């Protein structure tokens, strides 16, 4: 059983509600930050318990992404399908949360974060489907989509954890 499979049973994955949130700050931030204001570049602050669960999910997703690389490059599409499905199924909202934790997530998470997370998990499901259909080109496309989703979410919601994404050098050093 991979770490991704174990994470699916952890109990929480907002992810993309996720990659973004889970990594958004340190565990000492209060949960009172409202997610209804300015969305861009906003760090999301969760209670220590939710923060821990999301970090566990993010670590599992990261491990799954790393496991995908050799499986894709070796043409092990059954393995790819299994890993991608585990990533798809890791939604925090499908996990067993207390009523207070569910309320906190709905209160704190910006709508765009939730949308990005849903898109991430949908892309993982599409990768699993493509792998099941033995379509390596589509698998590669969805691997790129997942990677881009992680970067976009981290750039928007986890700049403290990933400061290298804070400022992109748009066009610098590139001539068009």
Coordinates of C-alpha atoms in Angstrom, one line a residue:
X1 CA 0.0 0.0 0.0
X2 CA 1.5 3.3 -1.0
X3 CA 1.6 6.4 1.2
X4 CA -1.0 7.9 -1.2
X5 CA -3.4 5.1 -0.5
X6 CA -3.0 5.5 3.2
X7 CA -3.5 9.3 2.9
X8 CA -6.9 8.7 1.2
X9 CA -8.0 7.3 4.5
X10 CA -6.6 10.0 6.7
X11 CA -9.8 12.0 6.6
X12 CA -9.2 15.3 5.0
X13 CA -8.2 16.7 1.6
X14 CA -9.4 20.0 0.5
X15 CA -6.7 19.9 -1.7
X16 CA -6.2 21.8 -4.1
X17 CA -8.2 22.4 -1.7
X18 CA -4.9 21.2 -1.0
X19 CA -1.5 21.4 -2.1
X20 CA -2.0 24.9 -1.5
X21 CA -3.6 25.1 1.8
X22 CA -1.9 22.4 3.6
X23 CA 1.4 24.1 3.0
X24 CA 0.1 27.6 3.5
X25 CA 1.7 28.6 6.7
X26 CA 2.9 27.5 10.0
X27 CA 0.8 25.5 12.4
X28 CA 0.4 28.3 14.9
X29 CA -1.9 30.4 12.7
X30 CA -5.4 30.9 14.0
X31 CA -8.4 29.6 12.2
X32 CA -10.2 32.9 12.2
X33 CA -8.9 34.2 8.9
X34 CA -11.9 34.8 6.7
X35 CA -11.6 33.4 3.2
X36 CA -14.0 35.8 1.7
X37 CA -11.8 38.7 1.0
X38 CA -9.1 39.2 -1.6
X39 CA -8.3 35.8 -3.0
X40 CA -5.1 36.3 -4.9
X41 CA -1.9 35.7 -2.9
X42 CA -3.8 35.1 0.3
X43 CA -2.3 32.7 2.8
X44 CA -4.9 30.4 4.3
X45 CA -4.7 29.9 8.0
X46 CA -6.2 26.8 9.5
X47 CA -6.3 25.4 13.0
X48 CA -3.4 23.2 14.0
X49 CA -5.4 20.0 13.6
X50 CA -6.6 20.8 10.1
X51 CA -3.2 22.2 9.1
X52 CA -1.6 18.9 10.2
X53 CA -4.1 16.8 8.2
X54 CA -3.7 18.9 5.1
X55 CA 0.1 18.7 5.4
X56 CA -0.2 14.9 5.6
X57 CA -2.3 14.9 2.5
X58 CA 0.0 17.2 0.6
X59 CA 3.0 15.0 1.5
X60 CA 1.0 12.0 0.2
X61 CA 0.2 13.8 -3.0
X62 CA 3.8 14.8 -3.4
X63 CA 4.9 11.2 -2.9
X64 CA 2.3 10.1 -5.4
X65 CA 3.5 12.6 -8.0
X66 CA 7.1 11.4 -7.5
X67 CA 5.9 7.7 -7.9
X68 CA 4.2 8.7 -11.1
X69 CA 7.4 9.7 -12.9
X70 CA 9.1 6.3 -13.1
X71 CA 5.8 4.5 -13.7
X72 CA 4.9 6.8 -16.6
X73 CA 8.3 6.6 -18.1
X74 CA 8.4 2.8 -17.8
X75 CA 4.9 2.4 -19.4
X76 CA 3.5 0.8 -16.2
X77 CA 0.0 2.2 -16.9
X78 CA -1.7 -0.1 -14.3
X79 CA 0.5 1.4 -11.6
X80 CA -0.1 4.9 -13.0
X81 CA -3.9 4.3 -12.9
X82 CA -3.7 3.2 -9.3
X83 CA -1.6 6.1 -8.1
X84 CA -3.6 8.7 -10.0
X85 CA -6.9 7.2 -8.6
X86 CA -5.4 7.4 -5.1
X87 CA -4.6 11.1 -5.7
X88 CA -8.0 11.7 -7.1
X89 CA -9.7 10.1 -4.1
X90 CA -7.7 12.1 -1.5
X91 CA -10.3 14.9 -1.1
X92 CA -10.2 16.3 2.4
X93 CA -13.9 16.9 2.3
X94 CA -14.4 13.1 1.9
X95 CA -12.5 12.5 5.0
X96 CA -14.0 12.1 8.4
X97 CA -14.0 15.6 9.9
X98 CA -15.8 16.9 12.9
X99 CA -18.7 19.3 12.3
X100 CA -16.5 22.1 13.6
X101 CA -13.7 21.2 11.2
X102 CA -16.1 21.1 8.2
X103 CA -17.4 24.5 9.3
X104 CA -13.9 25.9 9.5
X105 CA -13.0 24.7 6.0
X106 CA -16.1 26.2 4.5
X107 CA -15.5 29.5 6.4
X108 CA -11.8 29.8 5.7
X109 CA -11.3 28.4 2.2
X110 CA -11.8 30.9 -0.7
X111 CA -14.1 29.7 -3.5
X112 CA -11.2 29.8 -6.0
X113 CA -9.2 27.5 -3.8
X114 CA -12.0 25.0 -3.7
X115 CA -12.5 25.3 -7.5
X116 CA -8.7 24.7 -8.0
X117 CA -8.8 21.7 -5.7
X118 CA -11.7 20.2 -7.5
X119 CA -10.0 20.7 -10.8
X120 CA -6.9 19.1 -9.5
X121 CA -8.7 16.0 -8.3
X122 CA -10.7 15.8 -11.6
X123 CA -7.4 15.9 -13.5
X124 CA -6.1 13.0 -11.4
X125 CA -9.2 11.0 -12.1
X126 CA -8.8 11.7 -15.9
X127 CA -5.2 10.6 -15.7
X128 CA -6.3 7.3 -14.0
X129 CA -8.9 6.8 -16.8
X130 CA -6.4 7.6 -19.5
X131 CA -3.9 5.1 -18.0
X132 CA -6.7 2.5 -17.8
X133 CA -7.3 3.1 -21.5
X134 CA -3.6 2.7 -22.2
X135 CA -3.2 6.2 -23.6
X136 CA 0.3 7.4 -22.6
X137 CA -0.1 10.7 -24.5
X138 CA -3.2 11.6 -22.4
X139 CA -1.5 10.4 -19.2
X140 CA 1.4 12.7 -20.0
X141 CA -1.0 15.6 -20.6
X142 CA -2.7 15.1 -17.2
X143 CA 0.7 14.8 -15.4
X144 CA 1.5 18.2 -16.8
X145 CA -2.0 19.5 -15.7
X146 CA -1.4 18.2 -12.2
X147 CA 2.0 19.8 -11.9
X148 CA 0.7 23.1 -13.2
X149 CA -2.2 22.9 -10.7
X150 CA 0.3 22.4 -7.9
X151 CA 2.4 25.4 -9.0
X152 CA -0.6 27.6 -9.5
X153 CA -2.1 26.8 -6.1
X154 CA 1.2 27.2 -4.3
X155 CA 1.9 30.5 -6.1
X156 CA -1.5 31.8 -4.9
X157 CA -1.9 30.3 -1.5
X158 CA 1.4 29.1 -0.2
X159 CA 4.0 31.8 -1.0
X160 CA 5.5 31.7 2.5
X161 CA 6.3 28.0 2.0
X162 CA 7.3 28.4 -1.6
X163 CA 8.9 31.9 -1.9
X164 CA 10.5 31.0 -5.2
X165 CA 7.0 31.1 -6.7
X166 CA 6.2 34.5 -5.3
X167 CA 7.7 36.6 -8.1
X168 CA 8.0 35.2 -11.5
X169 CA 10.4 36.9 -13.9
X170 CA 7.9 37.4 -16.7
X171 CA 9.7 37.8 -19.9
X172 CA 13.1 38.6 -18.2
X173 CA 15.9 37.2 -20.2
X174 CA 13.6 36.0 -23.0
X175 CA 13.2 37.7 -26.3
X176 CA 10.1 37.2 -28.2

